[in-house]
Each structure stands twice: as C-alpha cells, then as structure tokens.
PDB file of C-alpha atoms in Angstrom:
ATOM      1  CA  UNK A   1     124.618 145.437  50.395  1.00 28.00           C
ATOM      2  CA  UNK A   2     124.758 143.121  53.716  1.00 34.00           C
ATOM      3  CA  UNK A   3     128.784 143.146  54.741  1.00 42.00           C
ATOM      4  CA  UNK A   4     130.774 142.453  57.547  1.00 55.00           C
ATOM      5  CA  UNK A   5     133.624 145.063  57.548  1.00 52.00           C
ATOM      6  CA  UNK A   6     136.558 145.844  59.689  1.00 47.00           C
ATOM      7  CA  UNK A   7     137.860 149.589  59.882  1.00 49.00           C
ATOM      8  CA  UNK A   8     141.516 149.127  59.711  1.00 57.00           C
ATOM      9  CA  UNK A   9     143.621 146.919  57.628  1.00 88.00           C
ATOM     10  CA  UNK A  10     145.919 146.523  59.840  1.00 92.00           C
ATOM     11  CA  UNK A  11     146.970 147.276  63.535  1.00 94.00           C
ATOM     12  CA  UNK A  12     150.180 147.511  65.089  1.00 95.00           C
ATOM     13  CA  UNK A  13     151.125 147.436  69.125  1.00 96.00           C
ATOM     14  CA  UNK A  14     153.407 147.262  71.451  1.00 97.00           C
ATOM     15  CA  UNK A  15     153.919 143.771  73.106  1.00 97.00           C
ATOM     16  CA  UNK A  16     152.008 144.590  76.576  1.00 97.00           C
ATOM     17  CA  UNK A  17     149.749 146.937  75.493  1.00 96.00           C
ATOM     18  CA  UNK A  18     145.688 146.201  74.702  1.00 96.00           C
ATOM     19  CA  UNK A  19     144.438 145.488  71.585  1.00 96.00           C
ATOM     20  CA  UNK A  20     141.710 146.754  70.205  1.00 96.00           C
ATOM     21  CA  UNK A  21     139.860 145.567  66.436  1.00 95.00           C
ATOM     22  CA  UNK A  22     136.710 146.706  65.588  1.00 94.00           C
ATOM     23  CA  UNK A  23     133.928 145.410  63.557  1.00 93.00           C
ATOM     24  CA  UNK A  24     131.117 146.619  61.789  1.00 91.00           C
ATOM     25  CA  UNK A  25     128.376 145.176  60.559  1.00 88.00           C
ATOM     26  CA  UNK A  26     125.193 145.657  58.688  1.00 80.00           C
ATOM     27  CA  UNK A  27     122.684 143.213  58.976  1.00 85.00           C
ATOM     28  CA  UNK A  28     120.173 143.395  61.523  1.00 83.00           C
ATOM     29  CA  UNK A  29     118.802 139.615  61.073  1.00 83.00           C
ATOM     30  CA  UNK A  30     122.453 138.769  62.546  1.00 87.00           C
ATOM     31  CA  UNK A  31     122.027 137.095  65.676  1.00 88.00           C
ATOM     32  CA  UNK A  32     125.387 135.594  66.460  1.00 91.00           C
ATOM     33  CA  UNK A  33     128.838 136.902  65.776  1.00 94.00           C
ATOM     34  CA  UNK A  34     132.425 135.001  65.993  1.00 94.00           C
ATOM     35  CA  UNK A  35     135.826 135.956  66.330  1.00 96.00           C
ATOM     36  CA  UNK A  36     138.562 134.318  64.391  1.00 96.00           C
ATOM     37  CA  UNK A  37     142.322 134.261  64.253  1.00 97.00           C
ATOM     38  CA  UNK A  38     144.141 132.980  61.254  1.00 96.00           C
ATOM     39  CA  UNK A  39     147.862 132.867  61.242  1.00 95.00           C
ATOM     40  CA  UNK A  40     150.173 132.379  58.275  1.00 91.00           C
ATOM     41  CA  UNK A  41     149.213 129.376  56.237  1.00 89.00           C
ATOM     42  CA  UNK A  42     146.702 127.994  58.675  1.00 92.00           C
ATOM     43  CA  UNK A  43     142.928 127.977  59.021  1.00 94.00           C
ATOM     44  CA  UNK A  44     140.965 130.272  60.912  1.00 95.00           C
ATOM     45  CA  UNK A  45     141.058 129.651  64.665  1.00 95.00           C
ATOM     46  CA  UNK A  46     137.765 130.028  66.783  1.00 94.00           C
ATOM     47  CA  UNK A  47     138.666 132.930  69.369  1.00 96.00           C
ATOM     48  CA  UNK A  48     135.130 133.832  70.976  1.00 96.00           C
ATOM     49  CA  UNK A  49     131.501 134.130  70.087  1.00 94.00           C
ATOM     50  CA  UNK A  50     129.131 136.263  71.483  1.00 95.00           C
ATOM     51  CA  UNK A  51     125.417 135.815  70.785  1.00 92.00           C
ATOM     52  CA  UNK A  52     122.774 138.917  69.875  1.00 92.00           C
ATOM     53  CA  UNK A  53     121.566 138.837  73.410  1.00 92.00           C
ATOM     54  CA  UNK A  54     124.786 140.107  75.178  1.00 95.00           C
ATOM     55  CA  UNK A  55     126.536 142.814  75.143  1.00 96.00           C
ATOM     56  CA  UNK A  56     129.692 141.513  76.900  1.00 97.00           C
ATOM     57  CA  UNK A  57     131.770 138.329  76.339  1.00 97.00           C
ATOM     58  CA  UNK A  58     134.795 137.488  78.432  1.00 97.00           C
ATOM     59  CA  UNK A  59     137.592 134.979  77.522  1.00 94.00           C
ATOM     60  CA  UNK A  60     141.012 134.370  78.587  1.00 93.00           C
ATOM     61  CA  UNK A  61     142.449 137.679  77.829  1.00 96.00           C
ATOM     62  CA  UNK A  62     140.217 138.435  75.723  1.00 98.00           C
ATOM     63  CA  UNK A  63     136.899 140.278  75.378  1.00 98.00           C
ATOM     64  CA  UNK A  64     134.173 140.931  72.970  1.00 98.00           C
ATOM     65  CA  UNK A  65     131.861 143.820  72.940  1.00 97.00           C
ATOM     66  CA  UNK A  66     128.814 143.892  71.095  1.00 96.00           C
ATOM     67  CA  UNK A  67     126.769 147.702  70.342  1.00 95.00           C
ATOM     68  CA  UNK A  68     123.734 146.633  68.366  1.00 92.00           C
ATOM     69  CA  UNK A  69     122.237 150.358  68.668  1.00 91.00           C
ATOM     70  CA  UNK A  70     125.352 150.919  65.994  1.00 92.00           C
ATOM     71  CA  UNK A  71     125.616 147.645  64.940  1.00 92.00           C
ATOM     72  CA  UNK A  72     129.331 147.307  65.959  1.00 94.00           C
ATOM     73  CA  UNK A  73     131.491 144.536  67.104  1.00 95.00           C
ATOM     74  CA  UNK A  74     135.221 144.410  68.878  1.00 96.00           C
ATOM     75  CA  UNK A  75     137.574 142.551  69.997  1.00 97.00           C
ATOM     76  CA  UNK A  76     139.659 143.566  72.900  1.00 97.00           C
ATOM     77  CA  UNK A  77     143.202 141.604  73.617  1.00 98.00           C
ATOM     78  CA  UNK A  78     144.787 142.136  76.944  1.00 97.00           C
ATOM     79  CA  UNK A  79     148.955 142.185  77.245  1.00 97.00           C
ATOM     80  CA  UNK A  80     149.201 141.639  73.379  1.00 97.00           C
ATOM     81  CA  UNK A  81     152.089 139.085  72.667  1.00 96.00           C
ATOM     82  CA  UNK A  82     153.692 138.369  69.866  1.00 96.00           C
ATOM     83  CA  UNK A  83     151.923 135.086  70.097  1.00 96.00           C
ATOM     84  CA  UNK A  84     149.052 136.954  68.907  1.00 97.00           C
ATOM     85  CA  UNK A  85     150.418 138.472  65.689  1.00 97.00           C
ATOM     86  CA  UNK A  86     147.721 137.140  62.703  1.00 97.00           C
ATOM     87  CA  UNK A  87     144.768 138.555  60.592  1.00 96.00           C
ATOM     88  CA  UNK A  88     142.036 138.736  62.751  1.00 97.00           C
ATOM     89  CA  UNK A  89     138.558 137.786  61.047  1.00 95.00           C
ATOM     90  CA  UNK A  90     134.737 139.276  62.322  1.00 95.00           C
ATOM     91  CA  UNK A  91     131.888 136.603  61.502  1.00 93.00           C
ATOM     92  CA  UNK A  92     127.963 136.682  61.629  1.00 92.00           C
ATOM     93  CA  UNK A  93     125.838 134.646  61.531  1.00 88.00           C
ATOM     94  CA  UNK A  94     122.648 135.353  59.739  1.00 80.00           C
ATOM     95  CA  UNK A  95     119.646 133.950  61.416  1.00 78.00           C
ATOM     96  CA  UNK A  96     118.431 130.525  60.135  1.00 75.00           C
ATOM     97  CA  UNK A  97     120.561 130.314  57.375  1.00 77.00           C
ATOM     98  CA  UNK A  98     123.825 128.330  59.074  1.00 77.00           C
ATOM     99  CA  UNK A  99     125.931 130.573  57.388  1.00 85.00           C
ATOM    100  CA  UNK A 100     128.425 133.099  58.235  1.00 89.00           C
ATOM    101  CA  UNK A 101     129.864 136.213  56.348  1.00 90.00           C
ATOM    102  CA  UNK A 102     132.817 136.922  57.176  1.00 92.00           C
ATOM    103  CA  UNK A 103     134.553 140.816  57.336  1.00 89.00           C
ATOM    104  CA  UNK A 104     137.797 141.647  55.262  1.00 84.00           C
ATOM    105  CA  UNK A 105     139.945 141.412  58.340  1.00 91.00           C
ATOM    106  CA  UNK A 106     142.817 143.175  60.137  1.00 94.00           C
ATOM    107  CA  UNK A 107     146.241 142.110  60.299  1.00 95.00           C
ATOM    108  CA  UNK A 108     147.637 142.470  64.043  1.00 96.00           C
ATOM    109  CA  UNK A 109     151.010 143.211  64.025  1.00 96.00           C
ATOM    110  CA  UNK A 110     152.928 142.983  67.491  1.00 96.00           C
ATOM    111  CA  UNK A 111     155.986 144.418  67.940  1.00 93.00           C
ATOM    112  CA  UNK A 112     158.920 143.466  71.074  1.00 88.00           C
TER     113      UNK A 112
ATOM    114  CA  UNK B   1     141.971 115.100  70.082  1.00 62.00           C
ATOM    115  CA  UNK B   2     138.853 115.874  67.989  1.00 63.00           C
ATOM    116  CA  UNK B   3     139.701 117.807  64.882  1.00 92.00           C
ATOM    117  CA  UNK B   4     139.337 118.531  61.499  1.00 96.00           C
ATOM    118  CA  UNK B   5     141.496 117.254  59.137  1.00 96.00           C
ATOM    119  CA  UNK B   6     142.450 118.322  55.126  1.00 96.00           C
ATOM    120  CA  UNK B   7     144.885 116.419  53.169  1.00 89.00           C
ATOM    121  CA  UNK B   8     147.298 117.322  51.224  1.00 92.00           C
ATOM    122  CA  UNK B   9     148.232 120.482  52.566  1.00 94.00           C
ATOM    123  CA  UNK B  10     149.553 121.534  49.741  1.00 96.00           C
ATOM    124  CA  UNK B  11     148.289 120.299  46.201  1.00 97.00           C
ATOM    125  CA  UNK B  12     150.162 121.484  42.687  1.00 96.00           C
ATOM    126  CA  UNK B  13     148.073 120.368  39.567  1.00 95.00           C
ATOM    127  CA  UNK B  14     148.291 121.809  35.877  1.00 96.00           C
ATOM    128  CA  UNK B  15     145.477 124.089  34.073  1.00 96.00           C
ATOM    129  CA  UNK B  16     142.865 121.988  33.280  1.00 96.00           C
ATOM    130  CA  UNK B  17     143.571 118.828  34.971  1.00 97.00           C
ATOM    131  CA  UNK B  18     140.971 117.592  37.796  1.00 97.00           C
ATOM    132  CA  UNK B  19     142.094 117.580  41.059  1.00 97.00           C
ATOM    133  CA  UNK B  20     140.109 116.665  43.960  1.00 97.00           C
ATOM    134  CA  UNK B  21     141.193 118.106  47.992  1.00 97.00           C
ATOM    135  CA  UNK B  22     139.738 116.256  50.774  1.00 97.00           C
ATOM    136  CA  UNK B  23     138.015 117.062  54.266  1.00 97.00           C
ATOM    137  CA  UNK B  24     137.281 114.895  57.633  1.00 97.00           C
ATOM    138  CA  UNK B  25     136.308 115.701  60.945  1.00 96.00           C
ATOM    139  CA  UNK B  26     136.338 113.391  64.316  1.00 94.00           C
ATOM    140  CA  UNK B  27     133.725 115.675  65.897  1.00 89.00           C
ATOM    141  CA  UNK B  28     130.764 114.019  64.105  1.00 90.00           C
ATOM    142  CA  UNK B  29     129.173 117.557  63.026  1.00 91.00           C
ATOM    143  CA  UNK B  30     126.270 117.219  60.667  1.00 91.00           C
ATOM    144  CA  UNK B  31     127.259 120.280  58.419  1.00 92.00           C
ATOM    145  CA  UNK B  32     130.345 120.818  56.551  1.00 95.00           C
ATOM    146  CA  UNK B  33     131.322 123.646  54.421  1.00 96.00           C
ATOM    147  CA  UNK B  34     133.884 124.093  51.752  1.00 97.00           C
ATOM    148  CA  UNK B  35     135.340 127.621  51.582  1.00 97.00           C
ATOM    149  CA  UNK B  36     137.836 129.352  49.086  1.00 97.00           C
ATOM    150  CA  UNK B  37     140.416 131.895  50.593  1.00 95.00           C
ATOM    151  CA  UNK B  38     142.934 133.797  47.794  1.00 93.00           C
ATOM    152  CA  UNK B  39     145.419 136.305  49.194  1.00 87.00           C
ATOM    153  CA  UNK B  40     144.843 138.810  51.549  1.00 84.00           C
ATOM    154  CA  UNK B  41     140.890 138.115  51.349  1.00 90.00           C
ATOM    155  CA  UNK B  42     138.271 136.719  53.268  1.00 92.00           C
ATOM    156  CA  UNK B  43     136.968 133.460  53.551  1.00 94.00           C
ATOM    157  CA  UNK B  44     134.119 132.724  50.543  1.00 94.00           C
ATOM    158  CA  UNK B  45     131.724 129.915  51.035  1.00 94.00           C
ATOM    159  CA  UNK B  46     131.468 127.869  48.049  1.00 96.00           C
ATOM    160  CA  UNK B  47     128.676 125.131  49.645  1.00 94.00           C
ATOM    161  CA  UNK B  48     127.712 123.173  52.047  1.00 93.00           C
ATOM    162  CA  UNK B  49     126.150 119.923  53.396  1.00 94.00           C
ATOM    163  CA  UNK B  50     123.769 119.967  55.894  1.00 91.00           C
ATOM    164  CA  UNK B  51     123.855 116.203  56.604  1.00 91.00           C
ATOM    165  CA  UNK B  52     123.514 114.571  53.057  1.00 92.00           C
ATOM    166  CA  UNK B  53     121.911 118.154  51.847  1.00 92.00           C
ATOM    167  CA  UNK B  54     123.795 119.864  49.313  1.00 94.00           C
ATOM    168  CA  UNK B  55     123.793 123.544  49.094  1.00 92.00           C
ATOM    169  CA  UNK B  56     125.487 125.550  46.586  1.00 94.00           C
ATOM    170  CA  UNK B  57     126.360 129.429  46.650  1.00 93.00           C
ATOM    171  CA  UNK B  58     124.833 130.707  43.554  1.00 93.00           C
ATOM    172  CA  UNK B  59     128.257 132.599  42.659  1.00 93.00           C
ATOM    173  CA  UNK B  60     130.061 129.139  43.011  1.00 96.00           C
ATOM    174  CA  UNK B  61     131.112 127.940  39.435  1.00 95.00           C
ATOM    175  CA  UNK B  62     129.819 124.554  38.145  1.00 95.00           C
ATOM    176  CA  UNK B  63     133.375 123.926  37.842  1.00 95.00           C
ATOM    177  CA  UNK B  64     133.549 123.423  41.704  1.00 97.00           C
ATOM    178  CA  UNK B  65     131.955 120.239  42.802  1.00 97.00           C
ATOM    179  CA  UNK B  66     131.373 118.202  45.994  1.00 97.00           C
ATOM    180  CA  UNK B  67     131.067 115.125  47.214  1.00 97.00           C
ATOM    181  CA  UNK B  68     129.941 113.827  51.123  1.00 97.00           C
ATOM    182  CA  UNK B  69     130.136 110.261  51.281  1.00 96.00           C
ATOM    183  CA  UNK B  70     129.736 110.095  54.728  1.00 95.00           C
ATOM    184  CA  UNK B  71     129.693 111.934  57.957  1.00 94.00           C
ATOM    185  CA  UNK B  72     133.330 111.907  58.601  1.00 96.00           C
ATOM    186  CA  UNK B  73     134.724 113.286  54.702  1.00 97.00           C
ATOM    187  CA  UNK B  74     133.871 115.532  52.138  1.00 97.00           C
ATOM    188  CA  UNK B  75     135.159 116.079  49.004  1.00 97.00           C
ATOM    189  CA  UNK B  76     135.969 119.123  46.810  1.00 97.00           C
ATOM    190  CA  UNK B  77     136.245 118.245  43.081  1.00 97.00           C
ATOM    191  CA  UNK B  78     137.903 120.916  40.846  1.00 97.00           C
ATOM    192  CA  UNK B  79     137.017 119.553  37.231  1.00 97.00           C
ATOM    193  CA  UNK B  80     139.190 122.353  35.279  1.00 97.00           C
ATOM    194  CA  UNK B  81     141.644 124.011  37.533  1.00 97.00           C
ATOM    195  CA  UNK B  82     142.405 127.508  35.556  1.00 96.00           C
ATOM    196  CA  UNK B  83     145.075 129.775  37.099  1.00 95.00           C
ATOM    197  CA  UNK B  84     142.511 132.369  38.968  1.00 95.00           C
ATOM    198  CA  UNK B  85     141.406 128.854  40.909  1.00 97.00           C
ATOM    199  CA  UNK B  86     144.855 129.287  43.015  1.00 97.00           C
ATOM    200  CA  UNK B  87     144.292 129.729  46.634  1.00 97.00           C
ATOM    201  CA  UNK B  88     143.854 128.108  50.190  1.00 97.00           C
ATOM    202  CA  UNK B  89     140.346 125.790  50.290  1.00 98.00           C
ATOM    203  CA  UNK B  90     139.498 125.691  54.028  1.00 97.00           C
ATOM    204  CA  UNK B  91     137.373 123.080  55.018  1.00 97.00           C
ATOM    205  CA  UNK B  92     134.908 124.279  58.374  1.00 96.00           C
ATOM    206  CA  UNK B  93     132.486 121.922  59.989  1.00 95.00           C
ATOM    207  CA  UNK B  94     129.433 123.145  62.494  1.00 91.00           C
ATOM    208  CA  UNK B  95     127.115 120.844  64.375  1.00 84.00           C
ATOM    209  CA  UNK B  96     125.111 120.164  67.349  1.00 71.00           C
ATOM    210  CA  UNK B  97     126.456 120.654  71.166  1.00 55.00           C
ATOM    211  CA  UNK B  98     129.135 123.326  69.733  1.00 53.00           C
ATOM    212  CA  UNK B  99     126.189 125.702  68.638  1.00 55.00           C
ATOM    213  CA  UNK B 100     124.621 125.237  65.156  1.00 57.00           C
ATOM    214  CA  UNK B 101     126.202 128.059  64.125  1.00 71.00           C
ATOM    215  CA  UNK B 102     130.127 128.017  65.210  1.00 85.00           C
ATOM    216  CA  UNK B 103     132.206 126.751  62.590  1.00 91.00           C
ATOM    217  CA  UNK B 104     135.490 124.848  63.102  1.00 93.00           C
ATOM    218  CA  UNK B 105     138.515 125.360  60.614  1.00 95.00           C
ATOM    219  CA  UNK B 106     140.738 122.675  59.415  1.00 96.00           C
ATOM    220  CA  UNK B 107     144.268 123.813  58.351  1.00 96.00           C
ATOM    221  CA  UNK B 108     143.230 124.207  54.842  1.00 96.00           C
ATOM    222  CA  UNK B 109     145.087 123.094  51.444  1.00 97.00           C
ATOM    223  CA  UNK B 110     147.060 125.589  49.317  1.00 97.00           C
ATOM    224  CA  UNK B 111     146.300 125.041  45.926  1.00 97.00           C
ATOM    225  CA  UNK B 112     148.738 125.644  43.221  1.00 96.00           C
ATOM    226  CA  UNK B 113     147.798 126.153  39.226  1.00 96.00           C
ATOM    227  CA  UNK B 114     150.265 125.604  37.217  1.00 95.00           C
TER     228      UNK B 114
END
C-alpha cells in the first residue's frame, strides 16, 4: 500500500554530534514532502519542506535531502541539542489532493 | 502573533456523553483539518474543510462530526465518546501564501474517556 515510513524508531546522539533520520516513501504522485517535530504533549511543529523539484533544502541547522531515484527522504540536524529531543514526523503530500500522510516517526533522543 | 489555537487543552468526558473540542486560526487559511493522534502513532486525518467544503476520510466513524462556522473556527463533535476514542485531536490549518500544501499544527487537546 502507499506509506510514508521511517527506518528507525528511535535515534539516540550525543549533544554536538549530527543527526541523521531517514525517510522512505512510496508514492511516486508525491510532489512535496515536510518535516515535523512534535515534542511531548504538543502539536507537530513545521521544521522544513522541500518540494519534488529539489534535491537539497537548507535551514538553520538543518537540512533536507531528497533521492527520488529511491524514493527516500532525510533529515540532517547539525550540533544536536538537547533542545532538539522529540519524535520527528516525515510528511507527503500527494499531488492535488491537499493531503498529507504522514510516516510512523522516530523519537530523537539527545543525550549531555 | 498568528497562530492556531485549540481549547481546552485537555478535555475529560464519560463513555457516551457528547463532547465537542474546538479549533481557530488568526492566519485566515481556507482549509482546516481535524486529525486524531493515540500514543506513540502518527497523525490520522479524520476530515477536512476546504473553505465551507466538507471532506470526510472514509475510515472516519459517523460518530466523529464537524462543524466550520466560519473561517476562523472549526468544530469537532464526538457524539458517543467510547474508551478507544482517547487520544490527542490536533487541529492543522493550510492555505494560500504558506503553500497549499504546508499544514500548521495547533497544540492539540488530550482527550480523556472515562
């Protein structure tokens, strides 16, 4: 069936290091993707979007990367903080519909 | 600052008894969308307005309902909470400007079946 998936459940670092949480994804009528962070007890938080055209998105320390070929997706955190501790959510968008699917999503953990 | 907005943030009602959670947004989007979140999951769109257009999931159960009286609020109407209804109801808005497609969280409402 069409899914957004993430390949790890969870991911833990060392405050300072990169992050890394990847994305996969399987349909190819998906033109626009979304990053979201949801911490304890709140709503999802847009991070960055990146649209089918691009390969590359740059944020403030962060950074999406988009394969089509292998229809993958991932978000890349620079200096991980403890700030940044929260489930991480992949989104796309499926074209002309308005709505997203969302992956399972993988819990950053950030240790001091 | 522009935002959206769910009250209460926390709603307790018994089995069966209707409770209704409640959406609004300053950024004058033209879609809203009602989503249900339960542990450990991920978001799972129940419907959504495009302007005064309802659309429903087909998985959503009748006994979800929603209301959109006006651009700012939106409604969602549980007519017989039963215990498996317990979770967090996000509310997301989308609209012009921001990208049709980019979808904007409120804070959500925990809902508790007791």
């Amino acid at each position: 069936g069409e899914s957004v998936g993430l390949h790890l459940p969870t991911l833990s670092v060392q405050e300072g290091d990169n992050s890394i949480i990847n994305c996969a994804y399987s349909n190819s009528a998906s033109d626009y993707f979304i990053w979201y962070k949801q911490e304890s007890g709140k709503g999802p938080q847009f991070i960055i979007d990146i649209r089918s055209n691009m390969d590359k998105r740059q944020g403030q320390r962060v950074t999406v990367l988009l394969n089509k070929t292998v229809k993958h997706l991932s978000l890349q955190i620079a200096a991980t903080q403890p700030g940044d501790s929260a489930v991480y959510f992949c989104a796309e968008n499926i074209r002309n519909t308005g709505k997203l699917i969302f992956g399972q999503g993988t819990t950053l953990q950030v240790k001091p | 600052d522009a935002m959206v907005i769910q009250n209460p943030r926390y709603q307790v009602t018994q089995f069966g008894k209707p409770v209704t959670l409640s959406c609004s947004q300053t950024l004058n989007h033209n879609v809203m969308y009602w989503y249900q979140q339960k542990s450990s999951q991920a978001p799972k769109l129940l419907f959504h307005y495009y302007d005064k257009d309802f659309n429903n999931e087909a998985d959503t159960p009748d006994n979800f309902q929603s209301r959109r009286p006006n651009t700012s609020f939106c409604f969602l109407d549980i007519r017989s909470p039963g215990l498996g209804d317990a979770a967090m109801y996000l509310c997301a808005t989308s609209g012009p400007g921001q990208g049709p497609e980019t979808q904007y969280f409120g804070p959500g409402t925990r809902l508790l079946v007791l």
